One Martini backbone bead per residue (centre of mass of N, CA, C, O) as a GRO file, in nm:
protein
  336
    1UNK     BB    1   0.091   0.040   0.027
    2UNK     BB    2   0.063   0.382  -0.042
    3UNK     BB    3   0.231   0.632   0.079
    4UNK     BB    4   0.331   0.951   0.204
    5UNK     BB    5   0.619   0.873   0.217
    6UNK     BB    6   0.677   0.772  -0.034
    7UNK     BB    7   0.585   1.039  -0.199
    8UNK     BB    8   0.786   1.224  -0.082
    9UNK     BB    9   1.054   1.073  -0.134
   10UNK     BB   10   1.032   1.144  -0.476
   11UNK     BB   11   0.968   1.438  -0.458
   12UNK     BB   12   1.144   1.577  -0.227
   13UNK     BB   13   0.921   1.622   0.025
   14UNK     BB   14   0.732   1.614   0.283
   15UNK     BB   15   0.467   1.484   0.416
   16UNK     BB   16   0.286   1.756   0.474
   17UNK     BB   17   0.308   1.857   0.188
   18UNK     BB   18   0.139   1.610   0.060
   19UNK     BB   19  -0.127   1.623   0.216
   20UNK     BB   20  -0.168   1.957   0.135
   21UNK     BB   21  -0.187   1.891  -0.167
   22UNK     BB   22  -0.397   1.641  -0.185
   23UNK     BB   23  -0.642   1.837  -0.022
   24UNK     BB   24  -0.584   2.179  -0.126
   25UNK     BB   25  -0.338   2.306   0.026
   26UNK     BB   26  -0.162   2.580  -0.095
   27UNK     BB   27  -0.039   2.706   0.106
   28UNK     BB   28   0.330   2.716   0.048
   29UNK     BB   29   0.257   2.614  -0.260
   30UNK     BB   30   0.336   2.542  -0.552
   31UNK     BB   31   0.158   2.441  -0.806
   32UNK     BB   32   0.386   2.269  -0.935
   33UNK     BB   33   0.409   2.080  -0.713
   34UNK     BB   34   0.175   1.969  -0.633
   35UNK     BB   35   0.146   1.848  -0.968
   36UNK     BB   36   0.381   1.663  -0.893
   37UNK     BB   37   0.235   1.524  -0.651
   38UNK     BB   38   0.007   1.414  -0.796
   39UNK     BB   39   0.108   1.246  -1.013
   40UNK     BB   40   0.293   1.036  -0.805
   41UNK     BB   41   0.034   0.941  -0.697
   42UNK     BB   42  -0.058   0.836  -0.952
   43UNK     BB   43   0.176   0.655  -1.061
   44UNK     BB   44   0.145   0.462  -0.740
   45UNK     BB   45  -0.158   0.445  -0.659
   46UNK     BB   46  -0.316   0.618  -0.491
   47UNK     BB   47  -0.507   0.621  -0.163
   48UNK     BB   48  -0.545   0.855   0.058
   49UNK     BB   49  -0.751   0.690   0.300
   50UNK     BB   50  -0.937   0.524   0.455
   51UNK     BB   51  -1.203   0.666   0.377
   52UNK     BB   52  -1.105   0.614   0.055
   53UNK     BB   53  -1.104   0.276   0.089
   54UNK     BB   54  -1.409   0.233   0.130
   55UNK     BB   55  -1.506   0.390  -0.099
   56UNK     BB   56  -1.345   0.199  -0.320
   57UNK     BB   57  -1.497  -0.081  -0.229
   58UNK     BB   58  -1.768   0.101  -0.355
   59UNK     BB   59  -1.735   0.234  -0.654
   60UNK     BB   60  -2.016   0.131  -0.760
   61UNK     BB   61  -2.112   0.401  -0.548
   62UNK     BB   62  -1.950   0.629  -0.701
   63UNK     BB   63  -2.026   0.992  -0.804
   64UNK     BB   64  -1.874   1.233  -0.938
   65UNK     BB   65  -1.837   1.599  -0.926
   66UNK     BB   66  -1.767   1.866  -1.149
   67UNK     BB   67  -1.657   2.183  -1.048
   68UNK     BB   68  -1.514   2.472  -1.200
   69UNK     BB   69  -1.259   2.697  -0.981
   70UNK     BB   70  -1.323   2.979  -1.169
   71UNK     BB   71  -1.394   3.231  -0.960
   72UNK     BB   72  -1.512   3.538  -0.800
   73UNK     BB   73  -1.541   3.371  -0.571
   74UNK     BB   74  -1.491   3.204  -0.324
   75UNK     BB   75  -1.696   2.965  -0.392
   76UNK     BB   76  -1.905   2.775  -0.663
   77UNK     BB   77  -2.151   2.760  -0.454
   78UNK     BB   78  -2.233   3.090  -0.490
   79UNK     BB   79  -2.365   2.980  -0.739
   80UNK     BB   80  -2.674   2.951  -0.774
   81UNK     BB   81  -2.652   2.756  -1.018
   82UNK     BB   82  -2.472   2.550  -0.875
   83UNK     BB   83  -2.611   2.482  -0.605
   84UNK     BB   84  -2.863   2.361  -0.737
   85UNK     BB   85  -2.741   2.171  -0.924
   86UNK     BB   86  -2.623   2.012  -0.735
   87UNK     BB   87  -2.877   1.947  -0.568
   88UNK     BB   88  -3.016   1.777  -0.765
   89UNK     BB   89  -2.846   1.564  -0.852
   90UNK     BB   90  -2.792   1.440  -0.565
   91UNK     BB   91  -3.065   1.310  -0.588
   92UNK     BB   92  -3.057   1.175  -0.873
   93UNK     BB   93  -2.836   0.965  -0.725
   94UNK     BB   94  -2.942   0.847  -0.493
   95UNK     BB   95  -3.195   0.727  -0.635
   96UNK     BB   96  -3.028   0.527  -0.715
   97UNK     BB   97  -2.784   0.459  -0.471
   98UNK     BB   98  -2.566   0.642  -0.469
   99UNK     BB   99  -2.275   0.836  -0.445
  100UNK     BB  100  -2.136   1.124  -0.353
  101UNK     BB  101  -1.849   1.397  -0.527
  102UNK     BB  102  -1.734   1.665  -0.444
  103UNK     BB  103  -1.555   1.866  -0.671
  104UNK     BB  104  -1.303   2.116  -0.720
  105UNK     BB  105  -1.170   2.269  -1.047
  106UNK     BB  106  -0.795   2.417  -1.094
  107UNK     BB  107  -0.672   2.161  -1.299
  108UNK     BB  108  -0.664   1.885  -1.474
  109UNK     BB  109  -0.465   1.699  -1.286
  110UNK     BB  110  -0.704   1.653  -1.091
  111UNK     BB  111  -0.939   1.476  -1.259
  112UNK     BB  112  -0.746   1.198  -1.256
  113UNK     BB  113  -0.684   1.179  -0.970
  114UNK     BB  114  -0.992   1.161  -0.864
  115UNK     BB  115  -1.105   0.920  -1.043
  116UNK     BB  116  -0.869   0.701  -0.972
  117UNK     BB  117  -0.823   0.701  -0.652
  118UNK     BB  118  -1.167   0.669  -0.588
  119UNK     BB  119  -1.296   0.470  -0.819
  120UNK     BB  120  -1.518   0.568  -0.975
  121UNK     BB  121  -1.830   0.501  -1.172
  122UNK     BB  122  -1.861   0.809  -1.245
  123UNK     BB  123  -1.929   1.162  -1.403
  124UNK     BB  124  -1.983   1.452  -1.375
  125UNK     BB  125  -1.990   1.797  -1.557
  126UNK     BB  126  -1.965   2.120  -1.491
  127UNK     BB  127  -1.915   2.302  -1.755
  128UNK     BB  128  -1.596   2.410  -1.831
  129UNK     BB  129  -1.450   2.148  -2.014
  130UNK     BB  130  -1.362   2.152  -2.357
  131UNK     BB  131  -1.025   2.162  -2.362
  132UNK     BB  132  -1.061   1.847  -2.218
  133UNK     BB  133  -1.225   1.626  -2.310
  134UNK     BB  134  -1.050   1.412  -2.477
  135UNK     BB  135  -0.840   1.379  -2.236
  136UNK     BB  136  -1.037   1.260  -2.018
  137UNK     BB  137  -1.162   1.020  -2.175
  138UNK     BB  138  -0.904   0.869  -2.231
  139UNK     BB  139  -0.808   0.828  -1.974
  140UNK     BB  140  -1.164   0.753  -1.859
  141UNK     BB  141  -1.308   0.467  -1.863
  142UNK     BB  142  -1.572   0.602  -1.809
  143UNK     BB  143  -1.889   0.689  -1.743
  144UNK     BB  144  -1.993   1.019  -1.877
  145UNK     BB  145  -2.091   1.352  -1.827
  146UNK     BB  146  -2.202   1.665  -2.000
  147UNK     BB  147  -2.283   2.015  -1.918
  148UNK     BB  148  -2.255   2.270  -2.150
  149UNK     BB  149  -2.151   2.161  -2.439
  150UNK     BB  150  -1.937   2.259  -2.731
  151UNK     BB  151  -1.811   2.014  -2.829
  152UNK     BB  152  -1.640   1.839  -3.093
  153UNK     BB  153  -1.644   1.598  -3.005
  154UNK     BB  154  -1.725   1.239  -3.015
  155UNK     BB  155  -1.898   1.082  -2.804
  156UNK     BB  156  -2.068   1.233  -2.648
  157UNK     BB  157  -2.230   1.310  -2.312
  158UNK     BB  158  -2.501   1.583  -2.334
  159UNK     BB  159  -2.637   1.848  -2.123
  160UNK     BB  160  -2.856   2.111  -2.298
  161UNK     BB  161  -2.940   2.405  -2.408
  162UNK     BB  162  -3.080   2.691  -2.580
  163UNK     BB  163  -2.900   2.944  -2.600
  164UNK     BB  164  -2.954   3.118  -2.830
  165UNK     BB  165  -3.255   3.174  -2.789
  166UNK     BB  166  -3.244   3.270  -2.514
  167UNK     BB  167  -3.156   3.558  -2.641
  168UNK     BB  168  -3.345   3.630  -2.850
  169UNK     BB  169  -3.564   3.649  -2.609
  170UNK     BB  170  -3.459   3.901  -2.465
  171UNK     BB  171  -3.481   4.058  -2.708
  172UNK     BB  172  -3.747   4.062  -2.817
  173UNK     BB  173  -3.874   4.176  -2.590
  174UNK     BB  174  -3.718   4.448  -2.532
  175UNK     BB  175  -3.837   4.527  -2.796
  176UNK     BB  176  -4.138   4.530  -2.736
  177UNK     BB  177  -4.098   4.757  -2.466
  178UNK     BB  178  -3.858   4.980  -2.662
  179UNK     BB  179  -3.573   4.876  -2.671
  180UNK     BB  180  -3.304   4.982  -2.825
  181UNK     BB  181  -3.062   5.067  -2.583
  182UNK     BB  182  -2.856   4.804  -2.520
  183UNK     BB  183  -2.694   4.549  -2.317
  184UNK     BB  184  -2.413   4.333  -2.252
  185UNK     BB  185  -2.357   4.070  -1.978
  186UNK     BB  186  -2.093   3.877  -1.868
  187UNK     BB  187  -1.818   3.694  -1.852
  188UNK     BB  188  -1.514   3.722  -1.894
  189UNK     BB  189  -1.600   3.410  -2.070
  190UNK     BB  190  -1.700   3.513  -2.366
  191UNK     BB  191  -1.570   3.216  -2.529
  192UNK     BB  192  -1.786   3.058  -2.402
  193UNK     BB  193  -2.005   2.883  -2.518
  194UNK     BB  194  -2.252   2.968  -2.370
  195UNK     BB  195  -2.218   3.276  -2.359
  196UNK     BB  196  -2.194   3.315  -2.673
  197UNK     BB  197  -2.485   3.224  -2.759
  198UNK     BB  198  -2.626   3.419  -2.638
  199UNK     BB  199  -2.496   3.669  -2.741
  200UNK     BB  200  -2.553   3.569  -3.065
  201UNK     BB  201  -2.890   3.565  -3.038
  202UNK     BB  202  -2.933   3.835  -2.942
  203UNK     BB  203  -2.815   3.996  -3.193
  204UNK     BB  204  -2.962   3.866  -3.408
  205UNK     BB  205  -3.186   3.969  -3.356
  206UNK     BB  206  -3.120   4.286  -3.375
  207UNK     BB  207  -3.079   4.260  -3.671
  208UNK     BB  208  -3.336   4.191  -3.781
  209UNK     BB  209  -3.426   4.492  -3.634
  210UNK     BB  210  -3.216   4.673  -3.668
  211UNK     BB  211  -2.963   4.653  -3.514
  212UNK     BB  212  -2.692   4.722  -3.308
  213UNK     BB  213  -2.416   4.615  -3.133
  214UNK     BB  214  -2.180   4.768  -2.948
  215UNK     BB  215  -1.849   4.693  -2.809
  216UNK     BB  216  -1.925   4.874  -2.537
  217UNK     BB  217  -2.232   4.691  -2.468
  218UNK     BB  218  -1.974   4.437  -2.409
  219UNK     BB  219  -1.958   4.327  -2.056
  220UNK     BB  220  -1.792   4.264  -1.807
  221UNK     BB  221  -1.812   4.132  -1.520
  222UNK     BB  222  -1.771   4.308  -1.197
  223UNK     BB  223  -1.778   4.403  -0.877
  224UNK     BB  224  -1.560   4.632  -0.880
  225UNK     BB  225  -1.727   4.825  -1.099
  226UNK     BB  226  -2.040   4.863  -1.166
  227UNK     BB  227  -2.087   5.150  -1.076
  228UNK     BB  228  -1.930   5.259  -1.363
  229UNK     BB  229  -2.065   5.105  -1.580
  230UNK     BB  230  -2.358   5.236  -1.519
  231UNK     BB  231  -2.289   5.493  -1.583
  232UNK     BB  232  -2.171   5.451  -1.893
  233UNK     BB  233  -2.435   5.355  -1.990
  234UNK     BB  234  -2.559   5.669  -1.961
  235UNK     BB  235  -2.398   5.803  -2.132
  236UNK     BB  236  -2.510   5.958  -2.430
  237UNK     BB  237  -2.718   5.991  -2.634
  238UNK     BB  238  -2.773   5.688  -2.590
  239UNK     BB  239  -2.862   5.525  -2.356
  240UNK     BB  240  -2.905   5.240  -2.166
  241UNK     BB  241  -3.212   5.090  -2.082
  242UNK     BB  242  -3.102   4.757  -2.171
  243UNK     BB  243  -3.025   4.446  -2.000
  244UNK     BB  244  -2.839   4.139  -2.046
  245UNK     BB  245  -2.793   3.883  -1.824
  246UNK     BB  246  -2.613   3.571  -1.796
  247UNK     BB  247  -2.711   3.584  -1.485
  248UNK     BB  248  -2.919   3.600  -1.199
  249UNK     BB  249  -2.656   3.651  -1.012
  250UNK     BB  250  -2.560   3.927  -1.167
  251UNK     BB  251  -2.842   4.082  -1.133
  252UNK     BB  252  -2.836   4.133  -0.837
  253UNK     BB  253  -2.633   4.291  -0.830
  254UNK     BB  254  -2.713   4.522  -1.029
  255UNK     BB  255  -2.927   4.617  -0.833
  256UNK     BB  256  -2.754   4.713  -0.633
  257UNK     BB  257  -2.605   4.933  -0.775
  258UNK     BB  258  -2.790   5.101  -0.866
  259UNK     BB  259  -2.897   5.166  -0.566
  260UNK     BB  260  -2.588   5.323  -0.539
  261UNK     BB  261  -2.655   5.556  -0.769
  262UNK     BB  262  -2.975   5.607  -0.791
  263UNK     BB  263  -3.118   5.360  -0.999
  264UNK     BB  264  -3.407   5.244  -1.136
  265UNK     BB  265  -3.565   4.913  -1.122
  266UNK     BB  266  -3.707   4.990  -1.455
  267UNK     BB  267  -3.656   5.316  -1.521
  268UNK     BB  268  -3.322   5.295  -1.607
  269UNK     BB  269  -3.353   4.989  -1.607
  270UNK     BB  270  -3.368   4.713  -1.810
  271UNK     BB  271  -3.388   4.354  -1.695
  272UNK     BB  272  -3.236   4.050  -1.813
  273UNK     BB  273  -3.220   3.709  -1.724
  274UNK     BB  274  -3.062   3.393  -1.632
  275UNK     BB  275  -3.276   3.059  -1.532
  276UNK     BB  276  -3.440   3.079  -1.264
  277UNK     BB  277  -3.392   3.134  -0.998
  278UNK     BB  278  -3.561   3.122  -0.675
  279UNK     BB  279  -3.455   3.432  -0.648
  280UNK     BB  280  -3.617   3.585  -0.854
  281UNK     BB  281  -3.888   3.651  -0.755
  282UNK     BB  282  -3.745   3.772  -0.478
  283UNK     BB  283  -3.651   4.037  -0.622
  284UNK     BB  284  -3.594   4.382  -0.593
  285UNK     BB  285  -3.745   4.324  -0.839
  286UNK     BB  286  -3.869   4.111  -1.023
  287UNK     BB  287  -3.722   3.880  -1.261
  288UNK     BB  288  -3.665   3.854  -1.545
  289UNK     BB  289  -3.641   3.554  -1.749
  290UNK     BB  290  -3.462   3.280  -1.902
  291UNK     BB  291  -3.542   2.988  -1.858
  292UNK     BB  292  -3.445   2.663  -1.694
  293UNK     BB  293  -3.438   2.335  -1.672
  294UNK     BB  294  -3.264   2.241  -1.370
  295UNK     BB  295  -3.439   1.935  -1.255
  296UNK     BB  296  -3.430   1.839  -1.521
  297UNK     BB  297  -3.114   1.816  -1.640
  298UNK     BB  298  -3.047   1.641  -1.387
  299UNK     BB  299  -3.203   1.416  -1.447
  300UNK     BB  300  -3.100   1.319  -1.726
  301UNK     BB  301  -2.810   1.300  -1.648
  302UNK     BB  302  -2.848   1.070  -1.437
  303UNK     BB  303  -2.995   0.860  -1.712
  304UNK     BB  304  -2.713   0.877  -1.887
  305UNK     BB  305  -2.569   0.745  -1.670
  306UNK     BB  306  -2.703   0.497  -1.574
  307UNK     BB  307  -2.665   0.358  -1.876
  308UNK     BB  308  -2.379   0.352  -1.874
  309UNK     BB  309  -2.357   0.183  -1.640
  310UNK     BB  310  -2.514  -0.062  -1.766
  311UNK     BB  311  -2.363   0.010  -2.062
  312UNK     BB  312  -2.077   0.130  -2.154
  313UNK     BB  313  -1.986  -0.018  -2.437
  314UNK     BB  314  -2.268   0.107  -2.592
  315UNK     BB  315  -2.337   0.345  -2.528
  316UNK     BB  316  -2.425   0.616  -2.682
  317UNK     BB  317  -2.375   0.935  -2.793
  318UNK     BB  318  -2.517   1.241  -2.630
  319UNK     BB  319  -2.741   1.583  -2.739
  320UNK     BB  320  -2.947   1.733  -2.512
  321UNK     BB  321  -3.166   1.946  -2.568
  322UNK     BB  322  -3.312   2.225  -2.399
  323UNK     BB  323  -3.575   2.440  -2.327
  324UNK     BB  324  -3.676   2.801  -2.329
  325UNK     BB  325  -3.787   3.054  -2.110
  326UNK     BB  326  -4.013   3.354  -2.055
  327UNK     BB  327  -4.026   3.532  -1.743
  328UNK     BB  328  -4.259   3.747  -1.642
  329UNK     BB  329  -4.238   4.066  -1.454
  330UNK     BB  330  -4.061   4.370  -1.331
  331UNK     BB  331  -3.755   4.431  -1.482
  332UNK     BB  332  -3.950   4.556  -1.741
  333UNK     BB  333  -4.025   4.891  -1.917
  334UNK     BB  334  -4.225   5.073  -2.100
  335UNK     BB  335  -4.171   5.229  -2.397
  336UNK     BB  336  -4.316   5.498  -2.622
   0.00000   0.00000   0.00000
């Protein structure tokens, strides 16, 4: 059985160096390290420690859920919608039998030890994993499900929505209610696939309205300009009226700035959010939004992992894409 000490001894660093690298205590660990410890644990076959040896002897009942930490928050699952839906699945993977095991992932090598050192039956990714699915397939022979992807690799299994549609549907409501001078906000990862649909599905209409989106009035999310940001959209002959947030998490804060600048929602900006998470209906005002059927995305994820887990080797690549909807409340005015 690979010990601490044999990890630490190859790698050249102390038992308890190698302890809080593998457990992801990274202060005063670099990078470096860290990926180099991981590497030779995973090279030696270590798995981590007594209760992880318990669960490897269970491991056709235990079900990794993967997902990227890569966000401006503390940890990933203050993202209203990666809350819920981790909460989800959680649900309909019990529901079946298995046991989870949720996973925070900050660079590749985490991946593939994670799933094999814990030797789980299968594994759900939640989010932006597209640049690595071809590697991720290869390394991990067992049955994988990704969500919102848009991976041209051959043979994966997806549950995504029609993010192109979602977006549509956000500029024809807004240009309903007279709104011609509008603005998309989203986060950094703009070349993210699910963003760039949203963004691209947004646009196409409004140039079928013979409108374009001018690159000024496409911001990246950040907490900490937010207040700026809301000014800069106000200046100019045409401010903007009207804004398109990429998830109803972005839309609340959107809605505190604006109250600290001294701006009414929907009087001065009208706002459309996307997924439809629970707090947008108590939000004030009630959020307009995009919605995403996120309880049954969770059902379909866990119902193409069970095929693929009881017929692994035949189970063919599936690309289930869900409808979107738009729920109408109190955060969009109309203009004369």
């Amino acid at each position: 059985m690979v010990t601490l000490k044999d990890i630490a001894k190859k790698a050249g660093v102390s038992a308890m160096t190698v302890s809080r690298a593998l457990n992801g205590k990274m202060k005063d660990i670099s990078p470096q390290t860290a990926e180099k410890i991981r590497k030779i644990a995973e090279e030696m076959g270590y798995i981590p420690n007594s209760s992880a040896r318990a669960l490897a002897s269970h491991s056709s009942k235990l079900v990794a859920v993967m997902l990227p930490d890569k966000t401006d928050s503390p940890n990933p699952l203050m993202d209203s919608y990666n809350s819920y839906f981790c909460g989800e699945l959680a649900r309909e993977i019990q529901k079946n039998g298995y046991d989870l095991m949720l996973h925070f992932i900050r660079d590749y090598s985490e991946i593939n030890y994670c799933l094999k050192s814990w030797q789980v039956a299968g594994a759900v990714f939640i989010g932006a994993f597209d640049e690595n699915i071809r590697q991720i397939q290869e390394d991990n022979p067992i049955p994988l499900i990704f969500t919102d992807s848009y991976s041209t690799v051959r043979r994966i299994t997806n549950v995504g929505i029609d993010d192109f549609r979602g977006g549509e549907l956000a500029a024809e409501y807004l240009l309903s209610k007279g709104h011609r001078n509008l603005a998309f906000i989203g986060p950094k990862a703009l070349g993210n696939g699910v963003v760039m649909h949203r963004l691209q599905g947004f646009t196409h209409a409004l140039k079928k309205a013979g409108i374009s989106l001018p690159k000024n009035r496409i911001q990246i999310f950040s907490k900490i300009n937010l207040d700026s940001m809301l000014k800069e959209l106000k200046k100019g002959p045409d401010p903007v009226t009207g804004i398109f947030i990429n998830a109803d998490s972005m839309a609340y804060e959107i809605f505190a700035a604006a109250r600290r600048q001294g701006y009414e929602i929907p009087g001065d900006f009208s706002v459309v959010g996307f997924d439809d998470n629970p707090m947008s209906s108590l939000a004030m005002p009630p959020l307009t939004t995009i919605r995403q059927d996120i309880s049954r995305k969770a059902e379909i994820a866990c119902q193409l992992l069970m095929k693929k887990l009881q017929d692994p080797k035949t189970a063919p690549g599936e690309n289930i894409i869900l409808d979107v909807e738009l729920v109408e409340r109190e955060s969009v005015s109309v203009l004369s």
